[in-house]
Short mmCIF file of C-alpha atoms in Angstrom, two decimals:
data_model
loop_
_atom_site.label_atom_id
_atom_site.label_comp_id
_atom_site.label_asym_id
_atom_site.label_seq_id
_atom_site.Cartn_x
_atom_site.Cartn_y
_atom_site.Cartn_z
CA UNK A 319 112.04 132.02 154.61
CA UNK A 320 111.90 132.92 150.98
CA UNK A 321 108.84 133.31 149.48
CA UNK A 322 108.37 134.38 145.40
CA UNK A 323 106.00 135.37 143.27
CA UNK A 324 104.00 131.66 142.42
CA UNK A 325 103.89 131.15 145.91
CA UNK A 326 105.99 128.72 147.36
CA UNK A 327 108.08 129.11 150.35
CA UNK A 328 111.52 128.08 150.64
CA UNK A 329 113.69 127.99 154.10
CA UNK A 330 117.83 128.99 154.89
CA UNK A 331 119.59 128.45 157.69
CA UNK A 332 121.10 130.83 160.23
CA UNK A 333 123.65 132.74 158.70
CA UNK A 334 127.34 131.16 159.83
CA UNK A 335 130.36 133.56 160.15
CA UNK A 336 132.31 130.96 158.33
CA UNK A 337 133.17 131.51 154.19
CA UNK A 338 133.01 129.17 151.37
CA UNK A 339 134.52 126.43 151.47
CA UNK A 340 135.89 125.90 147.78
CA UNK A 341 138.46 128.82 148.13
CA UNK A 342 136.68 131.68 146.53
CA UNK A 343 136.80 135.34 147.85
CA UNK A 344 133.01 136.50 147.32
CA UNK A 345 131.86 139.68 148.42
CA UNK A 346 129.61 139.27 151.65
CA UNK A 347 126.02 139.34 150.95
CA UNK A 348 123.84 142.26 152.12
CA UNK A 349 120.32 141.73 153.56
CA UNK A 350 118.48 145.40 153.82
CA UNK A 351 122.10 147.23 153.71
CA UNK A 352 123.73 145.13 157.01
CA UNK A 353 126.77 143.15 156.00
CA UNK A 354 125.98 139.71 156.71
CA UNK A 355 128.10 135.97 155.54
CA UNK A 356 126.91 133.52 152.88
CA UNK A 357 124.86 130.63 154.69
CA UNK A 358 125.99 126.73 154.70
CA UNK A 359 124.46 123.63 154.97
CA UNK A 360 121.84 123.18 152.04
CA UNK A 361 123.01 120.24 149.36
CA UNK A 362 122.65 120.63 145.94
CA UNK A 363 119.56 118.22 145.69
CA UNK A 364 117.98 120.14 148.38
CA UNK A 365 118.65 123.65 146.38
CA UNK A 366 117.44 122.07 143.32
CA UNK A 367 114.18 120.95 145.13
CA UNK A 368 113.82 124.69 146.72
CA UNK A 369 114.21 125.84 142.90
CA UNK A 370 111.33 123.78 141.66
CA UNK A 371 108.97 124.79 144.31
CA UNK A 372 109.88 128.26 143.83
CA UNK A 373 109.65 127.95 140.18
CA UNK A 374 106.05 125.64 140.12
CA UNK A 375 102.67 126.68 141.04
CA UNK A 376 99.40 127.78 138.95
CA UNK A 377 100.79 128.35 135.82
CA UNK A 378 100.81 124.55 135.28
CA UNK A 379 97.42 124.46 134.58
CA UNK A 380 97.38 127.07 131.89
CA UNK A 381 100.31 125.20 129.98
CA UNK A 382 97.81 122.88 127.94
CA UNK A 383 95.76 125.75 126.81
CA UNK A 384 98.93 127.72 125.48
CA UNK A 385 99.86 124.91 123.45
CA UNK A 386 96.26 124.72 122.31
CA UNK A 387 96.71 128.29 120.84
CA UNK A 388 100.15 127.93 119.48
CA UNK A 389 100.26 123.97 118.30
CA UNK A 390 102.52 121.64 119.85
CA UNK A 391 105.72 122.64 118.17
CA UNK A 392 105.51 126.18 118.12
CA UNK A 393 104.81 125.74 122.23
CA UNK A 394 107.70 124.02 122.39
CA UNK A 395 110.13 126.35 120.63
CA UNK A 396 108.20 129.22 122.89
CA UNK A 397 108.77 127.13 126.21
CA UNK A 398 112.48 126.31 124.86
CA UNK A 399 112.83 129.98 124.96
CA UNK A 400 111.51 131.38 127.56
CA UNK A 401 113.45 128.65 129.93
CA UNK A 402 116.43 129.53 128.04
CA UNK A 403 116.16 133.25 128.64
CA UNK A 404 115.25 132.34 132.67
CA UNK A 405 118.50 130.62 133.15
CA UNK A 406 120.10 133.55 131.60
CA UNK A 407 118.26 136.25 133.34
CA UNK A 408 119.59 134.08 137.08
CA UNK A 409 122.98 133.63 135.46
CA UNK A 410 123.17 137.90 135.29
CA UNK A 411 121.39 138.21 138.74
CA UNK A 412 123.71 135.71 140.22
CA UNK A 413 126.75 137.79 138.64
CA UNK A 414 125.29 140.85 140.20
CA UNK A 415 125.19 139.23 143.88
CA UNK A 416 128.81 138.51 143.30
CA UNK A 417 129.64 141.93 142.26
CA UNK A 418 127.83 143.92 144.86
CA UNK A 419 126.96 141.34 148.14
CA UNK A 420 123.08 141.69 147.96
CA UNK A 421 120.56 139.03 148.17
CA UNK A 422 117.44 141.05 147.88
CA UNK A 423 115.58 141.86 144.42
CA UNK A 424 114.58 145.02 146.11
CA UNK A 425 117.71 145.97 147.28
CA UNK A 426 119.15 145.25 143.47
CA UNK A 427 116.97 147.55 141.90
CA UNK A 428 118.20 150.37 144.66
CA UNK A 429 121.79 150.13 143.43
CA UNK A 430 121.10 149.88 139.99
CA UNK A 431 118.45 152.73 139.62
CA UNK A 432 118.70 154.47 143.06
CA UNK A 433 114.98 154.80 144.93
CA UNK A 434 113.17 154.74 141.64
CA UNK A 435 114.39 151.26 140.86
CA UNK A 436 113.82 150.08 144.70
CA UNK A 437 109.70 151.46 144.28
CA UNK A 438 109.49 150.00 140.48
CA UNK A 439 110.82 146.50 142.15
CA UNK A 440 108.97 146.52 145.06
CA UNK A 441 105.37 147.59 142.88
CA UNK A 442 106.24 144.64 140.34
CA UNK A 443 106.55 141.94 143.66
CA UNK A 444 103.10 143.51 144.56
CA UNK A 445 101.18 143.36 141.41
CA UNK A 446 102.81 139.85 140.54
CA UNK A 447 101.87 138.71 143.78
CA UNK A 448 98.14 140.40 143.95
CA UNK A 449 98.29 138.27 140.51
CA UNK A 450 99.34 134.90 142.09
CA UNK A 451 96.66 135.13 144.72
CA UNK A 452 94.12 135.69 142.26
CA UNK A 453 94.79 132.83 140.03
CA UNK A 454 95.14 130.75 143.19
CA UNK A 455 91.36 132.01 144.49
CA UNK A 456 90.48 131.67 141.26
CA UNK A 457 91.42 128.21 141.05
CA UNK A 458 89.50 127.51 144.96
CA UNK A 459 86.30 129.69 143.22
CA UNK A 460 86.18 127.35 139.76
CA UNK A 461 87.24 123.68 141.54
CA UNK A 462 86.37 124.02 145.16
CA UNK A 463 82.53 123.55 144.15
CA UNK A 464 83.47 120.02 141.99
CA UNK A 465 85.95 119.01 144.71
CA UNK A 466 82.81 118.38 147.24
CA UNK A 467 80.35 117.41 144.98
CA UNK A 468 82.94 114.36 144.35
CA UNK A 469 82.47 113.26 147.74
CA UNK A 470 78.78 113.69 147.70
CA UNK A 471 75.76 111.96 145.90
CA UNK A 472 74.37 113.24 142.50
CA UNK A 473 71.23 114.37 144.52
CA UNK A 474 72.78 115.84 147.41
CA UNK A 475 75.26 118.06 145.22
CA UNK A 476 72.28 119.49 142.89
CA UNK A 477 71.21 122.40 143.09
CA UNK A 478 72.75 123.11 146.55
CA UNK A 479 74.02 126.12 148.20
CA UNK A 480 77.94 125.27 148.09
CA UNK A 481 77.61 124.61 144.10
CA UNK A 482 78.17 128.69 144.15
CA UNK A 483 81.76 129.06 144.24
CA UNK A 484 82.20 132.66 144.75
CA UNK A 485 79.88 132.34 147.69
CA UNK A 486 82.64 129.46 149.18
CA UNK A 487 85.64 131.50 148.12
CA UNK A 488 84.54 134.24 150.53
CA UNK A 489 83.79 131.92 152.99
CA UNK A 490 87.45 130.01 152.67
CA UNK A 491 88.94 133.41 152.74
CA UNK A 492 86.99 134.76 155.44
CA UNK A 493 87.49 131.76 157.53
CA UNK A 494 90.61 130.29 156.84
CA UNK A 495 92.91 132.35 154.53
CA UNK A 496 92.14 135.89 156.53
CA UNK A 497 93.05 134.35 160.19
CA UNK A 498 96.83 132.81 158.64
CA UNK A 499 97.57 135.97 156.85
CA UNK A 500 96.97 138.14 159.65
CA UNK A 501 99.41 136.50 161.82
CA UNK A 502 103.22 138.41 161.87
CA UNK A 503 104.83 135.23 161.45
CA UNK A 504 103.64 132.15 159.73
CA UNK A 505 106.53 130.35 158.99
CA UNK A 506 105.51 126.73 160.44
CA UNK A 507 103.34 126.87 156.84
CA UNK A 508 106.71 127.27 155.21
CA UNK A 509 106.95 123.30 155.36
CA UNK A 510 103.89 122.71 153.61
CA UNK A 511 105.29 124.18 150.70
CA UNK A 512 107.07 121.07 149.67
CA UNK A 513 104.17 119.39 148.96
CA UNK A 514 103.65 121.78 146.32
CA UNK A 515 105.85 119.94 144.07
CA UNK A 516 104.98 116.21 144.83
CA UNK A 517 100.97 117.75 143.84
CA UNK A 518 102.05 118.99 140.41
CA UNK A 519 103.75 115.36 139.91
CA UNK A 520 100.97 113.61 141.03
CA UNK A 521 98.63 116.25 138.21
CA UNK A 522 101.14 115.36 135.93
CA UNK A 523 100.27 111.90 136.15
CA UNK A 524 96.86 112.34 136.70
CA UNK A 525 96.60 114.53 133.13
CA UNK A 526 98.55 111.32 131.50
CA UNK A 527 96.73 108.52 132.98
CA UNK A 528 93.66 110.46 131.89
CA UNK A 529 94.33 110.88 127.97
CA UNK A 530 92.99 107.11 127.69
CA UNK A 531 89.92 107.66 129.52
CA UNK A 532 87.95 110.25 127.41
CA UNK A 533 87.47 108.99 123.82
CA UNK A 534 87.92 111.69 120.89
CA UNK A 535 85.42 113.07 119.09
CA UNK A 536 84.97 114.20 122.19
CA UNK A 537 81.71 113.75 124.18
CA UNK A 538 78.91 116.36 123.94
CA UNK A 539 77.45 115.30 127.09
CA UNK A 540 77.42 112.70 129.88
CA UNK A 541 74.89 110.87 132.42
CA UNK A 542 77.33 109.07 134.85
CA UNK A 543 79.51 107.06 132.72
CA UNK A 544 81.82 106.80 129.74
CA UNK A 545 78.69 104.24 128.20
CA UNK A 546 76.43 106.91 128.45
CA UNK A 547 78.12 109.71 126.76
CA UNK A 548 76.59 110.86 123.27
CA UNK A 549 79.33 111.81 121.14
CA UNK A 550 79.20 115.01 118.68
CA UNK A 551 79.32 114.95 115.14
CA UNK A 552 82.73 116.33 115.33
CA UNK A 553 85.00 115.84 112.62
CA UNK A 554 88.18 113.77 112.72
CA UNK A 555 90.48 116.92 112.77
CA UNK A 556 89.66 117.76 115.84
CA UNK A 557 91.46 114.73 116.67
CA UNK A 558 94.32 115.81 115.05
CA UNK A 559 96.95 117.38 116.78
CA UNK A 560 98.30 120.84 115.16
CA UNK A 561 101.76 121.72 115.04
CA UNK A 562 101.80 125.54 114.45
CA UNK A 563 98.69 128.11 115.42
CA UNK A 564 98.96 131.47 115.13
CA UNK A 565 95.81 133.42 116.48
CA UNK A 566 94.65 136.22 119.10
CA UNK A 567 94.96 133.00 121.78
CA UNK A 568 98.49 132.62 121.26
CA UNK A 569 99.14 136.30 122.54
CA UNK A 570 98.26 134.25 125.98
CA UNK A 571 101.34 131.84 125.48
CA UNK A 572 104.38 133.70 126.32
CA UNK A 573 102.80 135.74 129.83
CA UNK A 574 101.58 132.63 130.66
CA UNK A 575 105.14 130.75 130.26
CA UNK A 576 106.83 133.45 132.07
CA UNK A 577 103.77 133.48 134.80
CA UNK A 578 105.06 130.31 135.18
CA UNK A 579 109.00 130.27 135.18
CA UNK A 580 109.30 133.25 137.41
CA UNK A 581 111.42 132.45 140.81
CA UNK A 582 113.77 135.78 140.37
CA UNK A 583 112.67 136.76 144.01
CA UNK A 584 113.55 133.11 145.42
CA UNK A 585 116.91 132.81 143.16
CA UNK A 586 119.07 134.99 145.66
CA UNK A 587 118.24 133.41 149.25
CA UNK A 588 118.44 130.15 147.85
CA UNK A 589 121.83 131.10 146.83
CA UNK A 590 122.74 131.98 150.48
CA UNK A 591 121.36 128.42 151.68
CA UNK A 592 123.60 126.18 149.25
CA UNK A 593 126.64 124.63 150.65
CA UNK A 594 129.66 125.69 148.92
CA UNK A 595 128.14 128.85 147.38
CA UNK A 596 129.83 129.88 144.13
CA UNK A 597 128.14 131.32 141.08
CA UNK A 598 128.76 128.26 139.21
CA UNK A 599 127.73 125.64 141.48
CA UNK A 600 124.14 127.75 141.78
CA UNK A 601 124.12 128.36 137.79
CA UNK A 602 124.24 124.34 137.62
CA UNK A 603 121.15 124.44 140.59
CA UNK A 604 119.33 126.71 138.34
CA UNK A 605 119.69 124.69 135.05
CA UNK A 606 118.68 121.21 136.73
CA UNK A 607 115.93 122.93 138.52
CA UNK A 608 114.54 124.99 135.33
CA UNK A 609 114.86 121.69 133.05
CA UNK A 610 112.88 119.57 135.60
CA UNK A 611 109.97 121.87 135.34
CA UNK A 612 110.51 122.20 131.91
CA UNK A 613 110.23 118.56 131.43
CA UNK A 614 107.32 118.39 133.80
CA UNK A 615 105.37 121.39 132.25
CA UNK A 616 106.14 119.59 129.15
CA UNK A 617 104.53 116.44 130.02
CA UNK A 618 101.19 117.73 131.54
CA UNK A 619 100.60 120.57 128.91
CA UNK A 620 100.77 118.07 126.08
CA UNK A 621 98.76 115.54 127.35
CA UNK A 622 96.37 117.77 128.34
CA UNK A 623 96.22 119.12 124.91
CA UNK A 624 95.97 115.51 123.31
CA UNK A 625 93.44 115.10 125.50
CA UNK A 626 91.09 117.61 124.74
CA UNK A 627 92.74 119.43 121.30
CA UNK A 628 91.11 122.85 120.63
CA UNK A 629 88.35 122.43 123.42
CA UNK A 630 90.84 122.31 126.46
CA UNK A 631 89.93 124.74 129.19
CA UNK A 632 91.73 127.82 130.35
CA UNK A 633 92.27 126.16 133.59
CA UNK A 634 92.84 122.76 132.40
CA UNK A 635 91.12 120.64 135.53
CA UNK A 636 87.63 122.47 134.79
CA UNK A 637 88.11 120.21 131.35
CA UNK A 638 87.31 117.09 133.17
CA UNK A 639 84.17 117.44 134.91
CA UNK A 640 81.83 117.59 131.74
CA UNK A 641 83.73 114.24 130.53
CA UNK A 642 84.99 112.23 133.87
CA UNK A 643 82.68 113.21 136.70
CA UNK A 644 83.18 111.66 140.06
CA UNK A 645 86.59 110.21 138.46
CA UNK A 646 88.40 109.10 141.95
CA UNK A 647 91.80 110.43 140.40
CA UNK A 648 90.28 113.59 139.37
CA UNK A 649 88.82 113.85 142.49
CA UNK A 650 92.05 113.51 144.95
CA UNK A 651 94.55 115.81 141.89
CA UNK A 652 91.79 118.72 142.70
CA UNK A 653 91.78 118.04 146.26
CA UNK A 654 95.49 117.98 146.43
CA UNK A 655 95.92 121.44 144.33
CA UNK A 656 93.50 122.82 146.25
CA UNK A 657 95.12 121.82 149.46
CA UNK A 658 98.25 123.32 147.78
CA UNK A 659 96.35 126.81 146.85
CA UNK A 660 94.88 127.21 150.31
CA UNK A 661 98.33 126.98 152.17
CA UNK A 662 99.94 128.82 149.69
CA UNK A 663 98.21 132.21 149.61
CA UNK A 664 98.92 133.30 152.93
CA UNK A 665 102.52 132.45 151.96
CA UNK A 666 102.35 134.63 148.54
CA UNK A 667 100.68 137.54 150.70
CA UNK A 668 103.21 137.93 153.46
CA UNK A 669 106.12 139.59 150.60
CA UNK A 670 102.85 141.25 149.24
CA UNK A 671 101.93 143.06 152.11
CA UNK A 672 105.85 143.55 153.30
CA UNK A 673 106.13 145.52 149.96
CA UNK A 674 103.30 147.66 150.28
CA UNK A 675 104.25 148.60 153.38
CA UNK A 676 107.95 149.18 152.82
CA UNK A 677 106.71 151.38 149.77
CA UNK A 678 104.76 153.32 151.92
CA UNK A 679 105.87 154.02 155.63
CA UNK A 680 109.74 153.29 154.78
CA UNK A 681 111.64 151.32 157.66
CA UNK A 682 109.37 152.60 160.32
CA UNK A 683 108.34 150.49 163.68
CA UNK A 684 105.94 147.34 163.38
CA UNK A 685 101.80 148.82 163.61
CA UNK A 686 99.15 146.37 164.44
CA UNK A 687 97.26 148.93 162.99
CA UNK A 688 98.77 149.14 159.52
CA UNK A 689 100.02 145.37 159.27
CA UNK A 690 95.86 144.59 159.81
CA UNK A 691 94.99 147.42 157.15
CA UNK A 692 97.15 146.40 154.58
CA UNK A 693 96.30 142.82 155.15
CA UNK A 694 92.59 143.06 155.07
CA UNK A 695 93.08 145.97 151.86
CA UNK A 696 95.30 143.58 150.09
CA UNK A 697 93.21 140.35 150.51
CA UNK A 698 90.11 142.29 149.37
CA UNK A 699 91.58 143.60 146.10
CA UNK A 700 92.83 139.96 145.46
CA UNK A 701 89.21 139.05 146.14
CA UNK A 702 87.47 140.84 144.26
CA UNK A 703 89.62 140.09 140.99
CA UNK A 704 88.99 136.17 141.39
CA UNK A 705 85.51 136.79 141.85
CA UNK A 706 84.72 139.22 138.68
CA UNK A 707 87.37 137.88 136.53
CA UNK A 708 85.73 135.56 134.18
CA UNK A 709 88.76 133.53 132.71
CA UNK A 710 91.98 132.91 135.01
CA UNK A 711 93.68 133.07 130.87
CA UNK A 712 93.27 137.26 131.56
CA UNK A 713 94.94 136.76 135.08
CA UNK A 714 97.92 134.94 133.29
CA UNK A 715 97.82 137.33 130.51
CA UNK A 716 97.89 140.35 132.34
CA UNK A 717 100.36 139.57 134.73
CA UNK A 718 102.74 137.72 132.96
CA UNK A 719 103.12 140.34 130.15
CA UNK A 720 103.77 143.10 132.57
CA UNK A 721 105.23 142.66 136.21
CA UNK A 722 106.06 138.89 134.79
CA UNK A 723 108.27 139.78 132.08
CA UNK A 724 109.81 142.58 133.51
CA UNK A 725 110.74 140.27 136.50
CA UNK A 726 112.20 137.69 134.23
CA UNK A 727 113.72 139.83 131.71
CA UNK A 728 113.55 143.74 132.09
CA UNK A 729 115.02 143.99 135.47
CA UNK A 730 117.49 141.54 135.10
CA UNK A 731 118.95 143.05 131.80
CA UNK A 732 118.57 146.39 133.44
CA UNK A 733 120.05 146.17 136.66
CA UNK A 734 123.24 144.70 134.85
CA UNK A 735 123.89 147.18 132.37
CA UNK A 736 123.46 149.37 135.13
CA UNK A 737 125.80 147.82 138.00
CA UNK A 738 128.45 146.03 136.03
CA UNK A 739 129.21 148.60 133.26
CA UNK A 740 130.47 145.84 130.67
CA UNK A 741 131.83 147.15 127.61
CA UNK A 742 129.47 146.95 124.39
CA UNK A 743 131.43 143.83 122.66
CA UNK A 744 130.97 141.71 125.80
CA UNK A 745 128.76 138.74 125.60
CA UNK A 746 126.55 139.03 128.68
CA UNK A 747 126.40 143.26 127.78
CA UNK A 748 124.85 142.16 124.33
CA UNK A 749 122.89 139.76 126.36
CA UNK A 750 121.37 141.76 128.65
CA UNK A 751 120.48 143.68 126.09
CA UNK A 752 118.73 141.33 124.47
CA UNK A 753 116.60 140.55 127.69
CA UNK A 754 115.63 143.95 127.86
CA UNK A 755 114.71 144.44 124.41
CA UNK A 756 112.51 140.66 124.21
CA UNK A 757 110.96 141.74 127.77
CA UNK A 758 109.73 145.09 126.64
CA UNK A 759 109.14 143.73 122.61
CA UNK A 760 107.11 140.58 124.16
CA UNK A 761 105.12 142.30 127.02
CA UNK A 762 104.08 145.40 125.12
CA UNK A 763 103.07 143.15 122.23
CA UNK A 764 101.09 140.31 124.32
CA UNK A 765 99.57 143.12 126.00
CA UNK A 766 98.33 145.11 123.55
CA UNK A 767 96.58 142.54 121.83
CA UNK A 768 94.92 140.70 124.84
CA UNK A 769 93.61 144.03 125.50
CA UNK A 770 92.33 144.25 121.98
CA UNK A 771 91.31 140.93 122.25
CA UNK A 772 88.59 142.62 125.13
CA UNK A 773 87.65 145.70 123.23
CA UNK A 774 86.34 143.27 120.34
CA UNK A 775 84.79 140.50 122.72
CA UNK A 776 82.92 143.21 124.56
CA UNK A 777 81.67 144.73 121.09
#
């Protein structure tokens, strides 16, 4: 089981002693320095579908509100490029597995930068992960209090004790989340991960169906129906979509588009799974996979802008209860993502906790005691950031322009300048070059000014 940093699981098949089939001499892959064969068996539609659940999760539903900061064209040219520079980034990992035999991010970073490069790859799974989780409890804390209400009457949901979401997220992670992630193995919830996908298709629909059903001017508040909303004295720009912002919200754009293209950590096993496993035939997985979510991200973060313009939510589902509440549609998208999010962050903590370990005892025997530690220390840092973080924008923000981008664009770069030695005129040495130089230029810049962004909110 592979498992990357949005959280989705993806599954390979015993390892066969057999080689590829097309004729190629590849150098045998390496999993934690033991020579081991490619594996057979997975077709490309499969690998493509592994791809997209690797490559989907929470991000999605911060897409509408980095178009709202950037306007609808200058989201596009940033989402353009960002998907662009992913395929890339794969194309120069994928060379690298051919070069040296290792599947393993981790293992990568060792040969490229010695133990340094192992620790600064294994420390940028953790944080991105620690990340992931949060937005995911983040996501249970802000619509697991809406989701029940749905099913309940207006009286019964007022005022009562599960309308306080941090007090359910403890009790969801307590009770449900804590008991999976404890276990060593937990691979049966491997197979819920392809769900993942089919939810984000059915939001996708959900945020297009929707654009028709809240009226613009939008509402300033709401009884129980459409017929009962008072509409503001809003002008008619803010019906009017904007093609190019430029503000301290757009800073949030880029982390938040590579928050949600990264599958760096998935990229490699999936490799060993396809049938037929050359560099080329998993460079034309990658781009079918990456322009499918492109086209889906696409979809759902423009609709969701048109639907709500400059008012659209951080976390774009929260938009919807002020304006549709007790919409059956709504209801069942929420109760599918959080379905999703629940199953998922056990999955997201298993390489989480692996890491810290392996960065701290080595290779040394299994320990009830430490797995148990690390679990419960891990869960209750990821806690405590949904709880006191105030906008899941900061967890996208944060993440994306550090352990994010260097993920998607640092490491890649890096690690090939480092391993393949390519003369200066070559095309992928001026390339990775280029990766390296966006990924720092990009993260240090988003960074700095979402901090900024703080320092003058807080004043």
């Amino acid at each position: 089981m592979s498992i990357n940093g949005n959280g989705n699981a993806e599954f390979y098949s015993h390892q066969s002693d057999t080689g590829d089939t097309e004729g190629n001499d590849t150098t045998p892959l390496l999993s934690n320095g033991v020579q081991r064969s490619r594996a057979r068996g997975a077709s490309f539609a499969s690998s493509v579908f592994n791809l997209m659940n690797a490559i989907m999760g929470s991000g999605i539903l911060g897409l509408a509100y980095a178009m709202a900061s950037t306007g609808i064209v200058g989201f596009c040219i940033l989402l353009i490029l960002v998907s662009s520079l992913a395929a890339y980034s794969i194309h120069l990992l994928l060379k690298l597995c051919d070069l040296t035999g290792i599947n393993s991010y981790e293992e990568l970073g060792g040969r490229a930068l010695q133990k340094p490069g192992k620790v600064l790859v294994g420390i940028a799974i953790v944080i991105q992960n620690v990340g992931a989780m949060s937005s995911y409890l983040f996501i249970l804390k802000s619509e697991l209090p809406s989701a029940i209400a749905g099913f309940l009457s207006p009286d019964q949901s007022r005022e009562a004790w599960f309308e306080d979401g941090r007090l359910l997220l403890i009790i969801v992670t307590l009770c449900v989340v804590l008991p999976l992630a404890i276990l060593p193995k937990i691979g049966f919830l491997g197979y819920t991960s392809s769900l993942a996908f089919f939810f984000m298709l059915y939001f996708t629909i959900v945020v297009v169906v929707k654009k028709w059903s809240i009226p613009c001017p939008l509402p300033k508040n709401s009884t129980t129906s459409l017929g009962a909303y008072q509409v503001s004295n809003s002008s008619d720009l803010e019906c009017t979509p904007r093609l190019f912002i430029l503000s301290s919200r757009s800073a949030y754009a880029i982390p938040t588009m590579a928050f949600s293209f990264l599958c760096h950590t998935a990229v490699l096993p999936i490799y060993c799974e396809l049938d037929r496993p050359t560099k080329t035939r998993m460079q034309k997985v990658t781009n079918v996979g990456i322009g499918l979510s492109f086209l889906v991200y696409l979809v759902s973060a423009l609709f969701g802008y048109l639907t709500f313009y400059a008012h659209v939510e951080s976390e774009l589902l929260l938009g919807y209860d002020a304006y549709l509440p007790r919409d059956v549609m709504v209801t069942t998208v929420r109760l599918a993502i959080l379905i999703s999010v629940l199953l998922t962050v056990p999955l997201i903590h298993f390489p989480a906790r692996k890491a810290v370990i392996l960065l701290l005892r080595g290779d040394r025997p299994f320990s009830w005691l430490i797995h148990v530690a690390a679990t419960v220390l891990i869960l209750g840092v990821v806690l405590l950031l949904a709880i006191f973080v105030p906008d899941i924008r900061n967890v996208f923000g944060v993440v994306g322009s550090t352990t994010s981008s260097c993920l998607l664009f640092v490491f890649p770069g890096l690690f090939y300048l480092k391993i393949s030695r390519q003369p200066f005129p070559s095309f992928d040495f001026i390339g990775a070059l280029s990766l390296v130089v966006f990924g720092l230029i990009m993260g240090v810049i988003s960074f700095s000014i979402i901090i900024f962004t703080w320092i003058q909110s807080s004043e």
